[in-house]
mmCIF file of C-alpha atoms and ligand atoms in Angstrom:
data_model
loop_
_atom_site.group_PDB
_atom_site.id
_atom_site.type_symbol
_atom_site.label_atom_id
_atom_site.label_comp_id
_atom_site.label_asym_id
_atom_site.label_seq_id
_atom_site.Cartn_x
_atom_site.Cartn_y
_atom_site.Cartn_z
ATOM 1 C CA MET A 1 -0.105 -0.504 0.070
ATOM 2 C CA SER A 2 1.704 2.885 -0.904
ATOM 3 C CA GLU A 3 1.505 6.483 1.713
ATOM 4 C CA ILE A 4 -0.876 8.171 -0.546
ATOM 5 C CA GLU A 5 -3.175 6.349 -3.130
ATOM 6 C CA ILE A 6 -5.761 8.446 -5.649
ATOM 7 C CA ARG A 7 -8.231 6.283 -7.087
ATOM 8 C CA ASN A 8 -10.593 7.458 -9.612
ATOM 9 C CA LEU A 9 -10.816 11.454 -7.934
ATOM 10 C CA THR A 10 -13.140 13.074 -10.247
ATOM 11 C CA LYS A 11 -14.438 16.673 -8.930
ATOM 12 C CA LYS A 12 -17.289 18.848 -10.029
ATOM 13 C CA PHE A 13 -17.807 21.841 -9.680
ATOM 14 C CA GLU A 14 -21.364 23.532 -10.235
ATOM 15 C CA VAL A 15 -20.503 26.608 -11.373
ATOM 16 C CA LYS A 16 -23.668 28.930 -12.209
ATOM 17 C CA GLU A 17 -25.233 26.894 -14.815
ATOM 18 C CA HIS A 18 -23.153 24.819 -15.472
ATOM 19 C CA THR A 19 -20.779 22.267 -14.145
ATOM 20 C CA VAL A 20 -16.536 22.515 -13.956
ATOM 21 C CA VAL A 21 -14.767 19.390 -14.520
ATOM 22 C CA ALA A 22 -11.718 20.275 -12.230
ATOM 23 C CA LEU A 23 -10.358 16.501 -12.050
ATOM 24 C CA ASP A 24 -11.381 13.478 -14.172
ATOM 25 C CA ASN A 25 -10.909 9.858 -12.996
ATOM 26 C CA ILE A 26 -7.143 10.249 -11.617
ATOM 27 C CA SER A 27 -6.149 7.775 -9.985
ATOM 28 C CA LEU A 28 -2.181 8.053 -8.665
ATOM 29 C CA SER A 29 0.164 6.225 -6.207
ATOM 30 C CA ILE A 30 3.166 8.420 -4.432
ATOM 31 C CA GLU A 31 4.985 6.604 -2.190
ATOM 32 C CA LYS A 32 6.547 6.987 1.180
ATOM 33 C CA GLY A 33 10.036 9.404 0.585
ATOM 34 C CA ASP A 34 8.789 10.391 -2.226
ATOM 35 C CA ILE A 35 9.675 13.992 -3.770
ATOM 36 C CA PHE A 36 6.297 13.893 -6.149
ATOM 37 C CA GLY A 37 6.175 16.360 -8.761
ATOM 38 C CA ILE A 38 2.588 17.359 -9.971
ATOM 39 C CA ILE A 39 3.162 19.660 -12.882
ATOM 40 C CA GLY A 40 -0.206 21.327 -15.760
ATOM 41 C CA MET A 41 -0.497 24.221 -16.882
ATOM 42 C CA SER A 42 -2.346 26.818 -15.319
ATOM 43 C CA GLY A 43 -5.935 25.883 -14.365
ATOM 44 C CA ALA A 44 -5.517 22.271 -15.318
ATOM 45 C CA GLY A 45 -6.819 21.039 -11.962
ATOM 46 C CA LYS A 46 -3.263 20.872 -9.890
ATOM 47 C CA SER A 47 -5.038 23.116 -6.940
ATOM 48 C CA THR A 48 -8.037 20.781 -6.121
ATOM 49 C CA LEU A 49 -6.243 17.820 -6.772
ATOM 50 C CA VAL A 50 -4.018 18.711 -3.389
ATOM 51 C CA ARG A 51 -6.394 20.303 -1.893
ATOM 52 C CA SER A 52 -8.018 16.628 -2.312
ATOM 53 C CA ILE A 53 -5.607 14.692 -0.553
ATOM 54 C CA ASN A 54 -6.053 16.478 3.137
ATOM 55 C CA TYR A 55 -9.733 16.590 1.680
ATOM 56 C CA LEU A 56 -9.955 20.564 2.185
ATOM 57 C CA GLU A 57 -11.937 19.700 -1.201
ATOM 58 C CA GLU A 58 -14.235 16.937 -1.172
ATOM 59 C CA PRO A 59 -14.681 14.197 -3.736
ATOM 60 C CA THR A 60 -17.564 14.132 -5.972
ATOM 61 C CA GLU A 61 -16.179 10.766 -6.909
ATOM 62 C CA GLY A 62 -13.618 8.500 -6.072
ATOM 63 C CA ARG A 63 -11.927 8.300 -2.841
ATOM 64 C CA VAL A 64 -8.062 8.973 -1.305
ATOM 65 C CA LEU A 65 -6.670 6.801 1.408
ATOM 66 C CA ILE A 66 -3.610 8.148 3.232
ATOM 67 C CA ASP A 67 -1.606 5.042 4.744
ATOM 68 C CA GLY A 68 -4.706 3.385 3.490
ATOM 69 C CA VAL A 69 -7.324 5.059 5.799
ATOM 70 C CA ASP A 70 -10.094 5.986 2.889
ATOM 71 C CA MET A 71 -10.466 10.090 4.084
ATOM 72 C CA GLY A 72 -14.228 9.337 3.717
ATOM 73 C CA THR A 73 -15.032 7.523 5.920
ATOM 74 C CA LEU A 74 -13.657 9.154 8.496
ATOM 75 C CA SER A 75 -15.516 11.978 10.874
ATOM 76 C CA HIS A 76 -14.713 16.321 10.918
ATOM 77 C CA ARG A 77 -12.769 15.052 14.553
ATOM 78 C CA GLU A 78 -11.030 12.310 13.775
ATOM 79 C CA LEU A 79 -10.403 14.386 10.086
ATOM 80 C CA ARG A 80 -8.756 17.304 12.118
ATOM 81 C CA GLU A 81 -5.955 14.841 13.581
ATOM 82 C CA LYS A 82 -4.903 13.122 10.294
ATOM 83 C CA ARG A 83 -4.334 16.666 8.998
ATOM 84 C CA SER A 84 -1.917 17.857 11.572
ATOM 85 C CA ASP A 85 0.011 14.500 9.030
ATOM 86 C CA ILE A 86 -0.430 16.589 6.873
ATOM 87 C CA GLY A 87 1.650 19.717 6.238
ATOM 88 C CA MET A 88 0.977 22.265 3.407
ATOM 89 C CA ILE A 89 3.120 25.446 2.230
ATOM 90 C CA PHE A 90 0.981 28.003 -0.899
ATOM 91 C CA GLN A 91 3.003 30.274 -2.739
ATOM 92 C CA SER A 92 1.498 33.536 -0.378
ATOM 93 C CA PHE A 93 3.212 31.877 1.791
ATOM 94 C CA ASN A 94 0.671 33.154 4.693
ATOM 95 C CA LEU A 95 2.594 34.239 8.023
ATOM 96 C CA LEU A 96 0.488 36.092 10.778
ATOM 97 C CA GLU A 97 2.236 39.269 9.829
ATOM 98 C CA GLN A 98 1.605 40.619 13.425
ATOM 99 C CA LYS A 99 3.644 37.412 14.609
ATOM 100 C CA SER A 100 7.164 37.624 14.950
ATOM 101 C CA VAL A 101 8.931 34.910 13.604
ATOM 102 C CA ILE A 102 9.395 32.096 16.550
ATOM 103 C CA ASP A 103 6.057 33.123 17.352
ATOM 104 C CA ASN A 104 4.203 32.051 13.541
ATOM 105 C CA VAL A 105 5.927 28.851 14.074
ATOM 106 C CA CYS A 106 5.069 28.269 17.827
ATOM 107 C CA PHE A 107 1.788 28.783 16.824
ATOM 108 C CA PRO A 108 0.793 25.786 15.088
ATOM 109 C CA LEU A 109 2.491 24.324 19.109
ATOM 110 C CA GLU A 110 0.272 26.566 21.167
ATOM 111 C CA ILE A 111 -2.765 25.367 19.590
ATOM 112 C CA ALA A 112 -1.759 21.521 19.921
ATOM 113 C CA GLY A 113 -1.606 22.634 23.680
ATOM 114 C CA ILE A 114 1.910 22.206 23.780
ATOM 115 C CA ARG A 115 3.336 24.746 27.319
ATOM 116 C CA ARG A 116 4.435 28.103 25.778
ATOM 117 C CA ARG A 117 8.191 27.795 27.116
ATOM 118 C CA ASP A 118 8.325 23.465 24.856
ATOM 119 C CA ALA A 119 6.861 25.231 22.288
ATOM 120 C CA ARG A 120 10.090 28.111 21.789
ATOM 121 C CA ILE A 121 11.990 25.037 22.372
ATOM 122 C CA ARG A 122 11.047 23.010 19.381
ATOM 123 C CA ALA A 123 10.739 26.772 17.000
ATOM 124 C CA ARG A 124 14.586 27.582 17.634
ATOM 125 C CA GLU A 125 15.465 23.607 16.248
ATOM 126 C CA LEU A 126 13.012 24.234 13.231
ATOM 127 C CA LEU A 127 14.456 27.503 12.707
ATOM 128 C CA LYS A 128 17.395 26.195 12.616
ATOM 129 C CA THR A 129 16.860 23.378 10.609
ATOM 130 C CA VAL A 130 15.343 26.031 7.862
ATOM 131 C CA ASN A 131 18.292 28.199 8.822
ATOM 132 C CA LEU A 132 17.035 31.483 9.781
ATOM 133 C CA GLU A 133 17.942 30.884 13.149
ATOM 134 C CA ASP A 134 19.017 34.507 13.635
ATOM 135 C CA LYS A 135 15.608 35.558 12.725
ATOM 136 C CA GLU A 136 13.760 34.559 15.148
ATOM 137 C CA LYS A 137 12.649 38.278 16.239
ATOM 138 C CA ALA A 138 11.695 39.312 12.548
ATOM 139 C CA TYR A 139 8.230 39.973 11.409
ATOM 140 C CA PRO A 140 7.608 38.678 8.105
ATOM 141 C CA SER A 141 7.686 42.190 6.695
ATOM 142 C CA GLN A 142 10.885 42.469 7.128
ATOM 143 C CA LEU A 143 11.845 38.738 5.392
ATOM 144 C CA SER A 144 12.571 38.492 1.684
ATOM 145 C CA GLY A 145 10.401 35.688 -0.163
ATOM 146 C CA GLY A 146 12.659 33.292 0.144
ATOM 147 C CA GLN A 147 12.829 33.813 3.853
ATOM 148 C CA LYS A 148 9.260 34.187 4.139
ATOM 149 C CA GLN A 149 9.055 30.687 2.506
ATOM 150 C CA ARG A 150 11.234 28.793 5.401
ATOM 151 C CA VAL A 151 9.649 29.913 8.278
ATOM 152 C CA ALA A 152 6.358 28.511 6.169
ATOM 153 C CA ILE A 153 8.528 25.679 6.004
ATOM 154 C CA ALA A 154 8.759 25.944 10.019
ATOM 155 C CA ARG A 155 5.892 26.357 10.336
ATOM 156 C CA ALA A 156 4.494 23.698 8.409
ATOM 157 C CA LEU A 157 7.076 20.661 10.044
ATOM 158 C CA ALA A 158 6.259 21.929 13.536
ATOM 159 C CA SER A 159 3.536 19.308 13.865
ATOM 160 C CA ASP A 160 5.897 16.056 12.908
ATOM 161 C CA PRO A 161 3.898 15.884 9.696
ATOM 162 C CA LYS A 162 4.801 12.259 7.507
ATOM 163 C CA ILE A 163 3.710 14.734 3.941
ATOM 164 C CA LEU A 164 4.765 17.830 2.649
ATOM 165 C CA LEU A 165 1.584 19.815 0.092
ATOM 166 C CA CYS A 166 3.557 21.910 -1.932
ATOM 167 C CA ASP A 167 1.652 24.155 -4.048
ATOM 168 C CA GLU A 168 3.334 26.443 -6.105
ATOM 169 C CA ALA A 169 5.477 27.073 -3.339
ATOM 170 C CA THR A 170 8.921 28.860 -5.236
ATOM 171 C CA SER A 171 6.657 30.005 -8.056
ATOM 172 C CA ALA A 172 6.655 33.786 -6.227
ATOM 173 C CA LEU A 173 10.092 33.368 -5.690
ATOM 174 C CA ASP A 174 13.562 34.030 -8.267
ATOM 175 C CA PRO A 175 15.500 31.119 -9.944
ATOM 176 C CA GLN A 176 18.182 31.604 -7.264
ATOM 177 C CA THR A 177 16.134 31.872 -4.423
ATOM 178 C CA THR A 178 13.571 28.821 -5.730
ATOM 179 C CA GLU A 179 17.349 26.849 -5.850
ATOM 180 C CA SER A 180 17.689 27.148 -2.893
ATOM 181 C CA ILE A 181 13.946 26.619 -0.907
ATOM 182 C CA LEU A 182 14.144 23.222 -3.260
ATOM 183 C CA SER A 183 16.889 22.043 -1.914
ATOM 184 C CA LEU A 184 16.098 22.699 1.614
ATOM 185 C CA LEU A 185 12.548 20.630 0.562
ATOM 186 C CA LYS A 186 15.014 17.557 -0.210
ATOM 187 C CA ASP A 187 17.564 17.925 2.634
ATOM 188 C CA ILE A 188 13.587 17.880 4.469
ATOM 189 C CA ASN A 189 12.904 15.389 2.335
ATOM 190 C CA GLU A 190 16.045 13.425 3.162
ATOM 191 C CA LYS A 191 16.527 13.498 6.835
ATOM 192 C CA MET A 192 13.734 13.604 9.077
ATOM 193 C CA ASN A 193 11.777 10.769 6.198
ATOM 194 C CA ILE A 194 8.845 13.467 4.575
ATOM 195 C CA THR A 195 7.184 13.046 1.104
ATOM 196 C CA ILE A 196 6.630 16.097 -0.183
ATOM 197 C CA VAL A 197 4.698 16.453 -2.740
ATOM 198 C CA ILE A 198 4.924 19.081 -5.093
ATOM 199 C CA ILE A 199 2.505 21.209 -7.390
ATOM 200 C CA THR A 200 4.076 23.555 -10.199
ATOM 201 C CA HIS A 201 3.571 24.645 -13.841
ATOM 202 C CA GLN A 202 7.337 24.412 -13.908
ATOM 203 C CA MET A 203 9.162 21.677 -15.879
ATOM 204 C CA SER A 204 12.967 22.879 -13.837
ATOM 205 C CA VAL A 205 11.228 22.657 -9.838
ATOM 206 C CA VAL A 206 10.166 19.141 -10.797
ATOM 207 C CA THR A 207 13.973 17.903 -13.130
ATOM 208 C CA GLN A 208 15.552 19.739 -9.885
ATOM 209 C CA VAL A 209 13.995 17.661 -7.116
ATOM 210 C CA CYS A 210 11.213 15.479 -8.274
ATOM 211 C CA ASN A 211 12.360 11.816 -7.746
ATOM 212 C CA LYS A 212 8.077 10.604 -9.784
ATOM 213 C CA VAL A 213 5.449 13.179 -11.313
ATOM 214 C CA ALA A 214 2.580 13.145 -12.868
ATOM 215 C CA ILE A 215 1.414 15.831 -15.754
ATOM 216 C CA ILE A 216 -1.776 16.731 -15.132
ATOM 217 C CA ASP A 217 -3.795 18.589 -18.587
ATOM 218 C CA ASN A 218 -7.373 19.682 -18.445
ATOM 219 C CA GLY A 219 -8.417 17.649 -14.969
ATOM 220 C CA ARG A 220 -7.307 14.342 -16.789
ATOM 221 C CA LEU A 221 -3.452 12.403 -15.665
ATOM 222 C CA VAL A 222 -2.110 12.688 -19.182
ATOM 223 C CA GLU A 223 1.383 10.998 -17.935
ATOM 224 C CA GLU A 224 2.997 9.398 -15.488
ATOM 225 C CA GLY A 225 5.913 8.739 -13.852
ATOM 226 C CA PRO A 226 10.207 8.557 -13.159
ATOM 227 C CA VAL A 227 10.991 12.444 -13.736
ATOM 228 C CA GLU A 228 14.018 10.926 -16.013
ATOM 229 C CA LYS A 229 12.111 9.284 -18.314
ATOM 230 C CA ILE A 230 9.814 11.855 -18.781
ATOM 231 C CA PHE A 231 12.312 13.861 -19.163
ATOM 232 C CA GLU A 232 14.362 12.051 -21.584
ATOM 233 C CA SER A 233 10.591 10.529 -24.330
ATOM 234 C CA PRO A 234 8.075 12.516 -23.212
ATOM 235 C CA GLU A 235 4.662 11.138 -25.238
ATOM 236 C CA SER A 236 2.171 13.011 -24.252
ATOM 237 C CA ASP A 237 1.544 16.976 -25.594
ATOM 238 C CA ALA A 238 1.776 18.281 -22.576
ATOM 239 C CA ALA A 239 3.978 16.808 -21.270
ATOM 240 C CA ARG A 240 6.785 17.959 -24.346
ATOM 241 C CA GLU A 241 5.006 21.205 -23.965
ATOM 242 C CA LEU A 242 6.283 21.298 -20.331
ATOM 243 C CA ILE A 243 9.703 20.565 -21.018
ATOM 244 C CA LEU A 244 9.820 22.994 -23.651
ATOM 245 C CA GLU A 245 8.400 25.480 -21.049
ATOM 246 C CA LYS A 246 6.620 26.685 -24.239
ATOM 247 C CA ASN A 247 3.080 28.134 -23.473
ATOM 248 C CA VAL A 248 3.456 28.330 -19.635
ATOM 249 C CA ARG A 249 2.698 31.809 -18.890
ATOM 250 C CA TYR A 250 2.931 32.645 -15.041
ATOM 251 C CA THR A 251 0.727 31.366 -12.576
ATOM 252 C CA PRO A 252 0.240 35.189 -10.814
ATOM 253 C CA VAL A 253 0.199 35.140 -6.965
ATOM 254 C CA GLU A 254 -2.127 32.949 -5.801
ATOM 255 C CA GLN A 255 -4.939 35.649 -6.572
ATOM 256 C CA LEU A 256 -8.670 33.752 -3.746
ATOM 257 C CA HIS A 257 -11.809 33.352 -5.680
ATOM 258 C CA ALA A 258 -13.066 35.075 -2.748
ATOM 259 C CA SER A 259 -16.450 33.669 -4.068
ATOM 260 C CA ARG A 260 -17.755 33.312 -0.696
ATOM 261 C CA ARG A 261 -17.304 37.024 1.689
ATOM 262 C CA ILE A 262 -18.597 37.290 4.740
ATOM 263 C CA ARG A 263 -18.531 40.031 7.587
ATOM 264 C CA ILE A 264 -17.106 39.486 11.067
ATOM 265 C CA VAL A 265 -17.609 42.660 13.807
ATOM 266 C CA PHE A 266 -15.287 42.390 17.014
ATOM 267 C CA ASN A 267 -15.615 45.112 20.360
ATOM 268 C CA GLU A 268 -12.790 47.708 20.915
ATOM 269 C CA ASN A 269 -11.685 45.389 23.452
ATOM 270 C CA SER A 270 -11.581 41.856 21.814
ATOM 271 C CA SER A 271 -8.792 40.625 19.762
ATOM 272 C CA TYR A 272 -8.589 39.822 15.890
ATOM 273 C CA GLU A 273 -5.374 38.351 15.172
ATOM 274 C CA PRO A 274 -6.127 35.365 16.986
ATOM 275 C CA VAL A 275 -9.130 34.355 15.825
ATOM 276 C CA ILE A 276 -7.290 35.466 12.741
ATOM 277 C CA SER A 277 -5.181 32.929 12.957
ATOM 278 C CA ASN A 278 -7.082 30.155 14.673
ATOM 279 C CA VAL A 279 -9.201 29.953 11.709
ATOM 280 C CA ILE A 280 -6.179 29.821 8.595
ATOM 281 C CA LEU A 281 -4.177 27.273 11.163
ATOM 282 C CA LYS A 282 -7.358 25.347 11.922
ATOM 283 C CA TYR A 283 -8.682 24.920 7.634
ATOM 284 C CA GLN A 284 -4.711 25.004 6.218
ATOM 285 C CA ALA A 285 -6.672 27.425 3.622
ATOM 286 C CA PRO A 286 -5.717 31.067 3.368
ATOM 287 C CA VAL A 287 -8.266 33.001 3.872
ATOM 288 C CA ASN A 288 -7.997 36.672 2.719
ATOM 289 C CA ILE A 289 -8.664 39.803 4.772
ATOM 290 C CA LEU A 290 -10.088 42.326 2.311
ATOM 291 C CA LYS A 291 -10.578 44.929 4.697
ATOM 292 C CA ALA A 292 -10.085 45.710 7.860
ATOM 293 C CA ASP A 293 -11.429 48.592 9.833
ATOM 294 C CA THR A 294 -12.579 50.485 13.030
ATOM 295 C CA ARG A 295 -14.915 52.356 13.410
ATOM 296 C CA ASN A 296 -16.547 54.624 15.680
ATOM 297 C CA VAL A 297 -20.182 53.342 16.285
ATOM 298 C CA GLY A 298 -22.029 55.060 19.434
ATOM 299 C CA GLY A 299 -18.843 56.311 20.948
ATOM 300 C CA ARG A 300 -17.014 52.756 21.119
ATOM 301 C CA ALA A 301 -14.880 51.765 18.628
ATOM 302 C CA ARG A 302 -15.532 48.419 16.415
ATOM 303 C CA GLY A 303 -13.278 46.244 14.086
ATOM 304 C CA GLU A 304 -14.416 45.162 11.498
ATOM 305 C CA MET A 305 -13.697 42.990 9.046
ATOM 306 C CA ILE A 306 -14.473 41.393 5.206
ATOM 307 C CA LEU A 307 -12.791 37.776 5.208
ATOM 308 C CA GLY A 308 -12.574 36.405 2.128
ATOM 309 C CA LEU A 309 -13.475 32.470 2.051
ATOM 310 C CA PRO A 310 -10.644 30.022 0.846
ATOM 311 C CA ASP A 311 -12.773 27.894 -2.471
ATOM 312 C CA GLY A 312 -14.718 24.319 -0.446
ATOM 313 C CA ARG A 313 -18.598 24.763 0.832
ATOM 314 C CA GLU A 314 -16.685 22.442 3.611
ATOM 315 C CA ILE A 315 -13.842 24.700 4.775
ATOM 316 C CA GLN A 316 -16.498 27.938 4.320
ATOM 317 C CA GLU A 317 -19.387 26.149 6.252
ATOM 318 C CA GLY A 318 -16.299 25.377 9.088
ATOM 319 C CA ILE A 319 -15.206 28.444 8.865
ATOM 320 C CA ILE A 320 -18.325 29.652 9.069
ATOM 321 C CA GLU A 321 -19.531 27.634 12.327
ATOM 322 C CA TYR A 322 -16.778 28.252 14.150
ATOM 323 C CA LEU A 323 -16.523 32.416 14.221
ATOM 324 C CA SER A 324 -20.171 32.256 15.492
ATOM 325 C CA GLY A 325 -19.042 28.776 17.989
ATOM 326 C CA ILE A 326 -16.858 32.027 19.711
ATOM 327 C CA GLY A 327 -19.185 34.353 19.236
ATOM 328 C CA LEU A 328 -19.438 36.348 16.440
ATOM 329 C CA THR A 329 -21.395 37.698 14.417
ATOM 330 C CA VAL A 330 -20.635 36.695 10.534
ATOM 331 C CA THR A 331 -22.975 38.403 7.492
ATOM 332 C CA GLU A 332 -22.971 37.534 4.596
ATOM 333 C CA VAL A 333 -21.229 39.826 2.098
ATOM 334 C CA ASP A 334 -22.124 39.879 -1.524
ATOM 335 C CA TYR A 335 -21.075 43.290 -2.663
ATOM 336 C CA ASP A 336 -17.714 44.057 -4.002
ATOM 337 C CA VAL A 337 -15.042 44.975 -1.290
HETATM 338 N N1 ADP B 1 -13.959 26.352 -5.676
HETATM 339 C C1 ADP B 1 -14.355 26.446 -7.388
HETATM 340 N N2 ADP B 1 -15.415 27.006 -7.937
HETATM 341 C C2 ADP B 1 -15.591 26.932 -9.252
HETATM 342 N N3 ADP B 1 -14.695 26.105 -10.133
HETATM 343 C C3 ADP B 1 -13.338 26.295 -9.336
HETATM 344 C C4 ADP B 1 -12.820 25.929 -7.597
HETATM 345 N N4 ADP B 1 -11.557 25.864 -8.259
HETATM 346 C C5 ADP B 1 -11.185 25.932 -8.759
HETATM 347 N N5 ADP B 1 -11.939 25.477 -10.368
HETATM 348 C C6 ADP B 1 -11.618 25.349 -10.944
HETATM 349 O O1 ADP B 1 -11.215 24.132 -11.701
HETATM 350 C C7 ADP B 1 -10.581 24.411 -12.488
HETATM 351 C C8 ADP B 1 -9.270 23.781 -12.268
HETATM 352 O O2 ADP B 1 -8.409 24.982 -11.210
HETATM 353 P P1 ADP B 1 -7.019 24.949 -10.332
HETATM 354 O O3 ADP B 1 -7.151 23.259 -9.380
HETATM 355 O O4 ADP B 1 -6.746 25.909 -9.322
HETATM 356 O O5 ADP B 1 -5.783 25.222 -11.242
HETATM 357 P P2 ADP B 1 -3.650 25.137 -11.378
HETATM 358 O O6 ADP B 1 -3.802 24.703 -9.808
HETATM 359 O O7 ADP B 1 -3.895 24.325 -12.302
HETATM 360 O O8 ADP B 1 -4.309 26.407 -11.951
HETATM 361 C C9 ADP B 1 -9.895 25.289 -13.591
HETATM 362 O O9 ADP B 1 -11.313 25.698 -14.393
HETATM 363 C C10 ADP B 1 -10.624 26.435 -11.767
HETATM 364 O O10 ADP B 1 -11.558 27.824 -12.192
HETATM 365 MG MG1 MG B 2 -3.365 26.157 -8.347
#
């Protein structure tokens, strides 16, 4: 049994009057210890596929098994637990801007109930792993893109995951920084025995670090195998195009569709930052703060925030439930902000 088994996975999105088939009957096996590349043009279905691995996207048809466990059979609680075995990093880093580097790394540990002192010890080890031990007191705005991604990697490793999913993690970085992040990922794969899935639109990323690759075109798996083999003798048109890096459009910094927006209001003395941090960590998905404002309402300062929710009905409902559960009023927003 492979560590990650994707079996006949189909994902459809209902959009207005039509159906988008984002993934069409995909089957893939990813072995323990692989650095597995998933490559395709923009819109091919890569993010949907990687989000299906940790069940942030629920398949329309088919199954995902992690270590032999069918993700579709788990309760919400079990699913959340299973997700702590799966770290994730993104193109847009998703750091908490108001927290220092070390506090960003400590955050998931503290959420998991680890004592602050112990969390800091662990976070320091992780910062060493990613070569940032001298930046623990810095804030994200003081870091370069490569350094930010290193912090995100340290944070993703904090929960001791067995699998690390990287969605266009180097797409916003220059070639030299990309190379250093990729070599860090390779180190982590070898030294910590973590299986890595790398989503990219760049063949150069795949050839640098991956041992295996799957090519996705228009929601379909068109070719799969060892990197050298596909590099030497690509069979599909999609593989040939990607190898020639012809027509490869640069994917813009991950723009959330923000298909669903909500508004929450805070009291003057309640802090919103831990709330947003919790949401990001709990759901391992980017939440866009579209607007944040403080207003004087009847003599009292009230904070208002409009959030763009990540895609996926299940996460959206989960986030709304969580925010309502901690006593915030959530209002759907259907106008542009
Ligand atoms: N939540 C969603 N609702 C509707 N369509 C979506 C949603 N998420 C992705 N899609 C569509 O599915 C297809 C694949 O998207 P995606 O997985 O983001 O591709 P990639 O990551 O390869 O660029 C695209 O046509 C995209 O517009
Ligand atoms: Mg994508």
